[in-house]
Amino acid sequence: GGFGTGVDLSQSGRSGPCTYPTSCLGLRLRYQPTPNHYVQAAVMEGTAGDPDDPYGTRIRFDYDEEGLFTIAEVGFLRGADEGRFLRAALGVWHYSAGFDDLREVNASGDPRQRHIKPGFYALLESELYREPDRPTEGLSGFVRIGTADPNVHQVGRYASAGLASTGMFPGRGDDVTALGVSVPVNGSKFKAARRQAGSPVDDKELAIELTHYVPLLPWFSVQFDAQYIINPGTDPAVADALLVGLRCQFIF
């Protein structure tokens, strides 16, 4: 989830937040005071889907056990028809239910239940360059940072950034080449708990991804992908990993 939701948010909850492929019941409101400014907020079930059945669906309102997940965002959005595309946003999210503390225990020796602190994120994405005589070709980029409560989450801070170029190669105006970097950083309490248990742990993981999308026919395209991950899972016992993939898309 590095280049979408962000690991700071995608790690949260019993089964992740309410997003594809596991959804839940919720309500979202959006207010746009000007054509370029917006405020939006959503309230959803605190647990997406059914954690005991990954292929099941469950709608359940139990404030004490499941709680509610709330998220709000304020931002600025300028479309490509107004010049160069630009989006800037600040967001905050929170769960009302309690979660296990990563290190502290109660009198019975069970993990202490803790109401988490809100998480925050900021993002900026923009068109950086446009070919003067070919407006569909050019370079765009994004950067995103986020935080989560280190008392209950492994990743306390997260950052990602990327660049995408359309029409980089002559005669291939619809091809897209992209490079992204993803850096989840462990929270101090997670590292302390691992070291107390005698398990070494690295501070962060670094993932670098390079992809190239090629539409070959109106109904068929391929996408090449390569990822190099340094400190996978922040486990020093695991060697750096190289992944290579190919995705084919057919349109009927």
PDB file of C-alpha atoms in Angstrom:
ATOM      1  CA  GLY A   1       0.000   0.000   0.000  1.00  0.00           C
ATOM      2  CA  GLY A   2       2.983   2.303  -0.248  1.00  0.00           C
ATOM      3  CA  PHE A   3       1.991   4.440  -3.222  1.00  0.00           C
ATOM      4  CA  GLY A   4      -1.727   4.548  -2.499  1.00  0.00           C
ATOM      5  CA  THR A   5      -3.092   4.831   1.012  1.00  0.00           C
ATOM      6  CA  GLY A   6       0.333   4.941   2.660  1.00  0.00           C
ATOM      7  CA  VAL A   7       1.671   2.372   5.118  1.00  0.00           C
ATOM      8  CA  ASP A   8       0.981   4.673   8.080  1.00  0.00           C
ATOM      9  CA  LEU A   9      -2.765   4.315   7.378  1.00  0.00           C
ATOM     10  CA  SER A  10      -2.953   0.938   5.606  1.00  0.00           C
ATOM     11  CA  GLN A  11      -1.444  -0.839   8.675  1.00  0.00           C
ATOM     12  CA  SER A  12      -4.191   0.455  10.967  1.00  0.00           C
ATOM     13  CA  GLY A  13      -7.304  -1.292  12.298  1.00  0.00           C
ATOM     14  CA  ARG A  14      -7.967  -5.005  12.779  1.00  0.00           C
ATOM     15  CA  SER A  15      -8.053  -5.655   9.029  1.00  0.00           C
ATOM     16  CA  GLY A  16      -6.860  -2.375   7.578  1.00  0.00           C
ATOM     17  CA  PRO A  17      -8.958   0.699   6.889  1.00  0.00           C
ATOM     18  CA  CYS A  18     -12.145   0.661   4.868  1.00  0.00           C
ATOM     19  CA  THR A  19     -10.806   0.472   1.314  1.00  0.00           C
ATOM     20  CA  TYR A  20     -10.476  -1.896  -1.650  1.00  0.00           C
ATOM     21  CA  PRO A  21     -10.692  -4.887  -1.586  1.00  0.00           C
ATOM     22  CA  THR A  22     -12.336  -4.998   1.877  1.00  0.00           C
ATOM     23  CA  SER A  23     -15.070  -2.426   2.263  1.00  0.00           C
ATOM     24  CA  CYS A  24     -17.596  -1.518   4.956  1.00  0.00           C
ATOM     25  CA  LEU A  25     -20.589   0.684   5.591  1.00  0.00           C
ATOM     26  CA  GLY A  26     -19.925   4.392   5.943  1.00  0.00           C
ATOM     27  CA  LEU A  27     -20.937   7.912   5.083  1.00  0.00           C
ATOM     28  CA  ARG A  28     -18.822  10.541   3.325  1.00  0.00           C
ATOM     29  CA  LEU A  29     -19.613  14.259   3.089  1.00  0.00           C
ATOM     30  CA  ARG A  30     -17.825  16.767   0.854  1.00  0.00           C
ATOM     31  CA  TYR A  31     -18.108  20.550   0.849  1.00  0.00           C
ATOM     32  CA  GLN A  32     -16.558  22.683  -1.887  1.00  0.00           C
ATOM     33  CA  PRO A  33     -16.744  26.412  -1.024  1.00  0.00           C
ATOM     34  CA  THR A  34     -14.835  27.391  -4.183  1.00  0.00           C
ATOM     35  CA  PRO A  35     -14.041  25.535  -7.423  1.00  0.00           C
ATOM     36  CA  ASN A  36     -10.516  24.825  -6.126  1.00  0.00           C
ATOM     37  CA  HIS A  37     -10.989  24.242  -2.384  1.00  0.00           C
ATOM     38  CA  TYR A  38     -12.693  21.345  -0.639  1.00  0.00           C
ATOM     39  CA  VAL A  39     -13.304  19.791   2.771  1.00  0.00           C
ATOM     40  CA  GLN A  40     -14.403  16.166   3.065  1.00  0.00           C
ATOM     41  CA  ALA A  41     -14.958  13.767   5.935  1.00  0.00           C
ATOM     42  CA  ALA A  42     -16.109  10.166   6.365  1.00  0.00           C
ATOM     43  CA  VAL A  43     -17.378   8.023   9.237  1.00  0.00           C
ATOM     44  CA  MET A  44     -17.216   4.240   8.819  1.00  0.00           C
ATOM     45  CA  GLU A  45     -17.246   0.986  10.716  1.00  0.00           C
ATOM     46  CA  GLY A  46     -14.094   0.529  12.746  1.00  0.00           C
ATOM     47  CA  THR A  47     -13.443  -2.963  11.350  1.00  0.00           C
ATOM     48  CA  ALA A  48     -13.523  -3.516   7.605  1.00  0.00           C
ATOM     49  CA  GLY A  49     -15.164  -6.750   6.472  1.00  0.00           C
ATOM     50  CA  ASP A  50     -14.936  -9.826   8.656  1.00  0.00           C
ATOM     51  CA  PRO A  51     -11.418 -10.392  10.108  1.00  0.00           C
ATOM     52  CA  ASP A  52     -12.253 -14.082  10.695  1.00  0.00           C
ATOM     53  CA  ASP A  53     -13.346 -14.621   7.080  1.00  0.00           C
ATOM     54  CA  PRO A  54     -11.346 -12.697   4.473  1.00  0.00           C
ATOM     55  CA  TYR A  55     -13.934 -13.553   1.809  1.00  0.00           C
ATOM     56  CA  GLY A  56     -16.935 -12.638   3.937  1.00  0.00           C
ATOM     57  CA  THR A  57     -18.937  -9.469   4.416  1.00  0.00           C
ATOM     58  CA  ARG A  58     -20.131  -8.160   7.761  1.00  0.00           C
ATOM     59  CA  ILE A  59     -21.913  -5.010   8.837  1.00  0.00           C
ATOM     60  CA  ARG A  60     -21.759  -4.548  12.585  1.00  0.00           C
ATOM     61  CA  PHE A  61     -22.110  -1.510  14.817  1.00  0.00           C
ATOM     62  CA  ASP A  62     -20.526  -2.157  18.204  1.00  0.00           C
ATOM     63  CA  TYR A  63     -19.014   1.024  19.540  1.00  0.00           C
ATOM     64  CA  ASP A  64     -17.121  -0.635  22.405  1.00  0.00           C
ATOM     65  CA  GLU A  65     -15.532  -3.502  20.437  1.00  0.00           C
ATOM     66  CA  GLU A  66     -15.479  -2.416  16.794  1.00  0.00           C
ATOM     67  CA  GLY A  67     -15.702   1.343  17.227  1.00  0.00           C
ATOM     68  CA  LEU A  68     -15.773   3.838  14.397  1.00  0.00           C
ATOM     69  CA  PHE A  69     -13.149   4.949  11.919  1.00  0.00           C
ATOM     70  CA  THR A  70     -13.228   8.652  11.032  1.00  0.00           C
ATOM     71  CA  ILE A  71     -11.134  10.544   8.512  1.00  0.00           C
ATOM     72  CA  ALA A  72     -11.163  14.138   7.293  1.00  0.00           C
ATOM     73  CA  GLU A  73      -9.230  16.017   4.628  1.00  0.00           C
ATOM     74  CA  VAL A  74      -8.910  19.625   3.519  1.00  0.00           C
ATOM     75  CA  GLY A  75      -7.289  20.411   0.217  1.00  0.00           C
ATOM     76  CA  PHE A  76      -6.696  22.469  -2.895  1.00  0.00           C
ATOM     77  CA  LEU A  77      -7.341  21.024  -6.360  1.00  0.00           C
ATOM     78  CA  ARG A  78      -6.620  22.605  -9.732  1.00  0.00           C
ATOM     79  CA  GLY A  79      -7.527  20.679 -12.853  1.00  0.00           C
ATOM     80  CA  ALA A  80      -5.447  20.349 -16.009  1.00  0.00           C
ATOM     81  CA  ASP A  81      -7.952  22.547 -17.857  1.00  0.00           C
ATOM     82  CA  GLU A  82      -6.915  25.457 -15.585  1.00  0.00           C
ATOM     83  CA  GLY A  83      -3.212  25.075 -16.311  1.00  0.00           C
ATOM     84  CA  ARG A  84      -0.972  22.496 -14.704  1.00  0.00           C
ATOM     85  CA  PHE A  85      -2.709  19.937 -12.501  1.00  0.00           C
ATOM     86  CA  LEU A  86      -2.059  20.468  -8.791  1.00  0.00           C
ATOM     87  CA  ARG A  87      -3.433  18.877  -5.646  1.00  0.00           C
ATOM     88  CA  ALA A  88      -2.368  19.607  -2.066  1.00  0.00           C
ATOM     89  CA  ALA A  89      -4.090  18.135   0.982  1.00  0.00           C
ATOM     90  CA  LEU A  90      -3.842  17.654   4.744  1.00  0.00           C
ATOM     91  CA  GLY A  91      -5.680  14.842   6.504  1.00  0.00           C
ATOM     92  CA  VAL A  92      -6.346  13.350   9.929  1.00  0.00           C
ATOM     93  CA  TRP A  93      -7.772   9.940  10.893  1.00  0.00           C
ATOM     94  CA  HIS A  94      -8.756   8.178  14.117  1.00  0.00           C
ATOM     95  CA  TYR A  95     -10.265   4.978  15.574  1.00  0.00           C
ATOM     96  CA  SER A  96     -12.613   5.153  18.562  1.00  0.00           C
ATOM     97  CA  ALA A  97     -11.940   1.550  19.691  1.00  0.00           C
ATOM     98  CA  GLY A  98      -9.027   0.511  21.868  1.00  0.00           C
ATOM     99  CA  PHE A  99      -6.006  -1.463  20.625  1.00  0.00           C
ATOM    100  CA  ASP A 100      -3.262  -3.525  22.245  1.00  0.00           C
ATOM    101  CA  ASP A 101      -0.226  -1.569  23.389  1.00  0.00           C
ATOM    102  CA  LEU A 102       2.918  -2.933  21.765  1.00  0.00           C
ATOM    103  CA  ARG A 103       4.829  -3.204  25.033  1.00  0.00           C
ATOM    104  CA  GLU A 104       2.840  -2.302  28.150  1.00  0.00           C
ATOM    105  CA  VAL A 105       0.734  -4.919  29.964  1.00  0.00           C
ATOM    106  CA  ASN A 106      -1.938  -4.796  32.664  1.00  0.00           C
ATOM    107  CA  ALA A 107      -1.978  -6.570  36.056  1.00  0.00           C
ATOM    108  CA  SER A 108      -3.062  -9.826  34.381  1.00  0.00           C
ATOM    109  CA  GLY A 109      -0.134  -9.746  31.982  1.00  0.00           C
ATOM    110  CA  ASP A 110      -2.331  -8.989  28.968  1.00  0.00           C
ATOM    111  CA  PRO A 111      -1.510  -6.106  26.611  1.00  0.00           C
ATOM    112  CA  ARG A 112      -2.773  -2.796  27.899  1.00  0.00           C
ATOM    113  CA  GLN A 113      -5.734  -1.446  25.941  1.00  0.00           C
ATOM    114  CA  ARG A 114      -5.000   2.011  24.614  1.00  0.00           C
ATOM    115  CA  HIS A 115      -7.100   4.568  22.750  1.00  0.00           C
ATOM    116  CA  ILE A 116      -4.844   5.663  19.946  1.00  0.00           C
ATOM    117  CA  LYS A 117      -3.723   9.154  19.056  1.00  0.00           C
ATOM    118  CA  PRO A 118      -4.908  10.510  15.693  1.00  0.00           C
ATOM    119  CA  GLY A 119      -2.809   9.910  12.604  1.00  0.00           C
ATOM    120  CA  PHE A 120      -1.922  12.695  10.182  1.00  0.00           C
ATOM    121  CA  TYR A 121      -0.852  12.880   6.555  1.00  0.00           C
ATOM    122  CA  ALA A 122       0.048  15.488   3.946  1.00  0.00           C
ATOM    123  CA  LEU A 123       0.330  15.040   0.198  1.00  0.00           C
ATOM    124  CA  LEU A 124       1.275  17.049  -2.830  1.00  0.00           C
ATOM    125  CA  GLU A 125       0.943  15.930  -6.453  1.00  0.00           C
ATOM    126  CA  SER A 126       1.438  18.056  -9.524  1.00  0.00           C
ATOM    127  CA  GLU A 127       2.183  18.207 -13.202  1.00  0.00           C
ATOM    128  CA  LEU A 128       5.803  19.349 -13.415  1.00  0.00           C
ATOM    129  CA  TYR A 129       6.356  19.681 -17.171  1.00  0.00           C
ATOM    130  CA  ARG A 130       4.220  19.522 -20.310  1.00  0.00           C
ATOM    131  CA  GLU A 131       5.465  19.157 -23.885  1.00  0.00           C
ATOM    132  CA  PRO A 132       4.602  22.459 -25.619  1.00  0.00           C
ATOM    133  CA  ASP A 133       3.166  20.868 -28.767  1.00  0.00           C
ATOM    134  CA  ARG A 134       1.912  17.642 -27.122  1.00  0.00           C
ATOM    135  CA  PRO A 135      -0.183  18.501 -24.016  1.00  0.00           C
ATOM    136  CA  THR A 136      -0.813  14.839 -23.088  1.00  0.00           C
ATOM    137  CA  GLU A 137       2.928  14.204 -22.674  1.00  0.00           C
ATOM    138  CA  GLY A 138       5.107  15.403 -19.839  1.00  0.00           C
ATOM    139  CA  LEU A 139       6.283  14.774 -16.282  1.00  0.00           C
ATOM    140  CA  SER A 140       4.319  14.658 -13.024  1.00  0.00           C
ATOM    141  CA  GLY A 141       5.293  13.886  -9.447  1.00  0.00           C
ATOM    142  CA  PHE A 142       4.019  13.390  -5.918  1.00  0.00           C
ATOM    143  CA  VAL A 143       5.209  13.311  -2.325  1.00  0.00           C
ATOM    144  CA  ARG A 144       3.335  12.020   0.737  1.00  0.00           C
ATOM    145  CA  ILE A 145       4.208  11.878   4.431  1.00  0.00           C
ATOM    146  CA  GLY A 146       2.216  10.424   7.306  1.00  0.00           C
ATOM    147  CA  THR A 147       2.298   9.516  10.990  1.00  0.00           C
ATOM    148  CA  ALA A 148       0.604   6.912  13.195  1.00  0.00           C
ATOM    149  CA  ASP A 149       0.493   6.296  16.946  1.00  0.00           C
ATOM    150  CA  PRO A 150       3.736   4.393  17.767  1.00  0.00           C
ATOM    151  CA  ASN A 151       2.177   2.938  20.931  1.00  0.00           C
ATOM    152  CA  VAL A 152       0.013   0.517  18.910  1.00  0.00           C
ATOM    153  CA  HIS A 153       1.414   0.605  15.362  1.00  0.00           C
ATOM    154  CA  GLN A 154       4.672  -0.778  14.029  1.00  0.00           C
ATOM    155  CA  VAL A 155       5.217   2.076  11.578  1.00  0.00           C
ATOM    156  CA  GLY A 156       5.272   5.447  13.302  1.00  0.00           C
ATOM    157  CA  ARG A 157       6.307   7.555  10.303  1.00  0.00           C
ATOM    158  CA  TYR A 158       6.044   7.047   6.568  1.00  0.00           C
ATOM    159  CA  ALA A 159       7.188   8.874   3.439  1.00  0.00           C
ATOM    160  CA  SER A 160       6.853   8.174  -0.266  1.00  0.00           C
ATOM    161  CA  ALA A 161       7.594  10.060  -3.469  1.00  0.00           C
ATOM    162  CA  GLY A 162       7.532   9.386  -7.159  1.00  0.00           C
ATOM    163  CA  LEU A 163       7.833  10.666 -10.715  1.00  0.00           C
ATOM    164  CA  ALA A 164       5.849   9.594 -13.787  1.00  0.00           C
ATOM    165  CA  SER A 165       6.711  10.481 -17.370  1.00  0.00           C
ATOM    166  CA  THR A 166       4.262  10.120 -20.272  1.00  0.00           C
ATOM    167  CA  GLY A 167       5.771   9.870 -23.746  1.00  0.00           C
ATOM    168  CA  MET A 168       9.387   9.661 -22.609  1.00  0.00           C
ATOM    169  CA  PHE A 169      10.491   7.802 -25.748  1.00  0.00           C
ATOM    170  CA  PRO A 170      10.048   9.178 -29.295  1.00  0.00           C
ATOM    171  CA  GLY A 171       7.032   7.749 -31.073  1.00  0.00           C
ATOM    172  CA  ARG A 172       5.571   6.323 -27.829  1.00  0.00           C
ATOM    173  CA  GLY A 173       3.331   9.159 -26.674  1.00  0.00           C
ATOM    174  CA  ASP A 174       1.015   6.931 -24.606  1.00  0.00           C
ATOM    175  CA  ASP A 175       3.717   4.997 -22.728  1.00  0.00           C
ATOM    176  CA  VAL A 176       4.142   5.817 -19.025  1.00  0.00           C
ATOM    177  CA  THR A 177       7.420   5.344 -17.137  1.00  0.00           C
ATOM    178  CA  ALA A 178       7.376   5.798 -13.351  1.00  0.00           C
ATOM    179  CA  LEU A 179       9.821   5.619 -10.472  1.00  0.00           C
ATOM    180  CA  GLY A 180       8.770   5.561  -6.819  1.00  0.00           C
ATOM    181  CA  VAL A 181      10.417   5.369  -3.390  1.00  0.00           C
ATOM    182  CA  SER A 182       8.647   4.144  -0.238  1.00  0.00           C
ATOM    183  CA  VAL A 183      10.089   4.453   3.301  1.00  0.00           C
ATOM    184  CA  PRO A 184       8.176   3.111   6.345  1.00  0.00           C
ATOM    185  CA  VAL A 185       9.961   3.925   9.639  1.00  0.00           C
ATOM    186  CA  ASN A 186       9.416   1.809  12.765  1.00  0.00           C
ATOM    187  CA  GLY A 187       8.141   3.455  15.925  1.00  0.00           C
ATOM    188  CA  SER A 188      10.315   3.496  19.048  1.00  0.00           C
ATOM    189  CA  LYS A 189       7.986   1.242  21.069  1.00  0.00           C
ATOM    190  CA  PHE A 190       7.904  -1.461  18.371  1.00  0.00           C
ATOM    191  CA  LYS A 191      11.704  -1.490  18.218  1.00  0.00           C
ATOM    192  CA  ALA A 192      11.961  -1.647  22.007  1.00  0.00           C
ATOM    193  CA  ALA A 193       9.491  -4.551  22.183  1.00  0.00           C
ATOM    194  CA  ARG A 194      11.376  -6.503  19.508  1.00  0.00           C
ATOM    195  CA  ARG A 195      14.728  -5.962  21.173  1.00  0.00           C
ATOM    196  CA  GLN A 196      13.298  -6.899  24.573  1.00  0.00           C
ATOM    197  CA  ALA A 197      12.147 -10.167  22.990  1.00  0.00           C
ATOM    198  CA  GLY A 198      15.675 -10.744  21.660  1.00  0.00           C
ATOM    199  CA  SER A 199      14.758 -10.085  18.024  1.00  0.00           C
ATOM    200  CA  PRO A 200      17.003  -7.599  16.185  1.00  0.00           C
ATOM    201  CA  VAL A 201      15.175  -4.998  14.117  1.00  0.00           C
ATOM    202  CA  ASP A 202      16.155  -2.310  11.619  1.00  0.00           C
ATOM    203  CA  ASP A 203      14.868   1.241  11.795  1.00  0.00           C
ATOM    204  CA  LYS A 204      13.232   1.341   8.367  1.00  0.00           C
ATOM    205  CA  GLU A 205      12.559  -0.377   5.077  1.00  0.00           C
ATOM    206  CA  LEU A 206      13.358   1.194   1.715  1.00  0.00           C
ATOM    207  CA  ALA A 207      11.499   0.103  -1.420  1.00  0.00           C
ATOM    208  CA  ILE A 208      12.361   1.397  -4.894  1.00  0.00           C
ATOM    209  CA  GLU A 209       9.991   0.613  -7.751  1.00  0.00           C
ATOM    210  CA  LEU A 210      10.428   1.167 -11.492  1.00  0.00           C
ATOM    211  CA  THR A 211       7.564   0.480 -13.884  1.00  0.00           C
ATOM    212  CA  HIS A 212       6.838   0.987 -17.582  1.00  0.00           C
ATOM    213  CA  TYR A 213       3.336   0.835 -19.085  1.00  0.00           C
ATOM    214  CA  VAL A 214       2.975   0.099 -22.809  1.00  0.00           C
ATOM    215  CA  PRO A 215      -0.385   0.145 -24.659  1.00  0.00           C
ATOM    216  CA  LEU A 216       0.254  -2.100 -27.661  1.00  0.00           C
ATOM    217  CA  LEU A 217      -3.262  -2.257 -29.102  1.00  0.00           C
ATOM    218  CA  PRO A 218      -6.532  -0.465 -28.322  1.00  0.00           C
ATOM    219  CA  TRP A 219      -7.598  -3.573 -26.384  1.00  0.00           C
ATOM    220  CA  PHE A 220      -4.261  -4.856 -25.041  1.00  0.00           C
ATOM    221  CA  SER A 221      -1.472  -3.383 -22.893  1.00  0.00           C
ATOM    222  CA  VAL A 222       1.456  -4.630 -20.817  1.00  0.00           C
ATOM    223  CA  GLN A 223       3.186  -3.182 -17.763  1.00  0.00           C
ATOM    224  CA  PHE A 224       6.699  -4.143 -16.705  1.00  0.00           C
ATOM    225  CA  ASP A 225       7.609  -3.747 -13.041  1.00  0.00           C
ATOM    226  CA  ALA A 226      10.756  -4.112 -10.944  1.00  0.00           C
ATOM    227  CA  GLN A 227      11.100  -3.541  -7.196  1.00  0.00           C
ATOM    228  CA  TYR A 228      14.195  -3.557  -5.029  1.00  0.00           C
ATOM    229  CA  ILE A 229      13.526  -3.707  -1.268  1.00  0.00           C
ATOM    230  CA  ILE A 230      16.225  -2.904   1.277  1.00  0.00           C
ATOM    231  CA  ASN A 231      15.679  -4.284   4.809  1.00  0.00           C
ATOM    232  CA  PRO A 232      12.433  -6.153   3.942  1.00  0.00           C
ATOM    233  CA  GLY A 233      10.072  -6.038   6.911  1.00  0.00           C
ATOM    234  CA  THR A 234      12.870  -4.266   8.838  1.00  0.00           C
ATOM    235  CA  ASP A 235      14.183  -7.739   9.747  1.00  0.00           C
ATOM    236  CA  PRO A 236      18.020  -7.782   9.534  1.00  0.00           C
ATOM    237  CA  ALA A 237      17.918 -11.568   9.081  1.00  0.00           C
ATOM    238  CA  VAL A 238      16.143 -11.168   5.740  1.00  0.00           C
ATOM    239  CA  ALA A 239      18.275 -10.365   2.694  1.00  0.00           C
ATOM    240  CA  ASP A 240      17.442  -7.513   0.350  1.00  0.00           C
ATOM    241  CA  ALA A 241      14.872  -8.575  -2.247  1.00  0.00           C
ATOM    242  CA  LEU A 242      14.457  -8.052  -5.980  1.00  0.00           C
ATOM    243  CA  LEU A 243      11.028  -8.604  -7.530  1.00  0.00           C
ATOM    244  CA  VAL A 244      10.274  -8.517 -11.243  1.00  0.00           C
ATOM    245  CA  GLY A 245       6.761  -8.698 -12.662  1.00  0.00           C
ATOM    246  CA  LEU A 246       4.664  -8.344 -15.803  1.00  0.00           C
ATOM    247  CA  ARG A 247       1.009  -7.344 -15.940  1.00  0.00           C
ATOM    248  CA  CYS A 248      -1.183  -7.820 -19.000  1.00  0.00           C
ATOM    249  CA  GLN A 249      -4.508  -6.041 -19.505  1.00  0.00           C
ATOM    250  CA  PHE A 250      -7.222  -7.030 -21.958  1.00  0.00           C
ATOM    251  CA  ILE A 251     -10.214  -4.786 -22.695  1.00  0.00           C
ATOM    252  CA  PHE A 252     -13.365  -6.498 -23.920  1.00  0.00           C
TER     253      PHE A 252
END
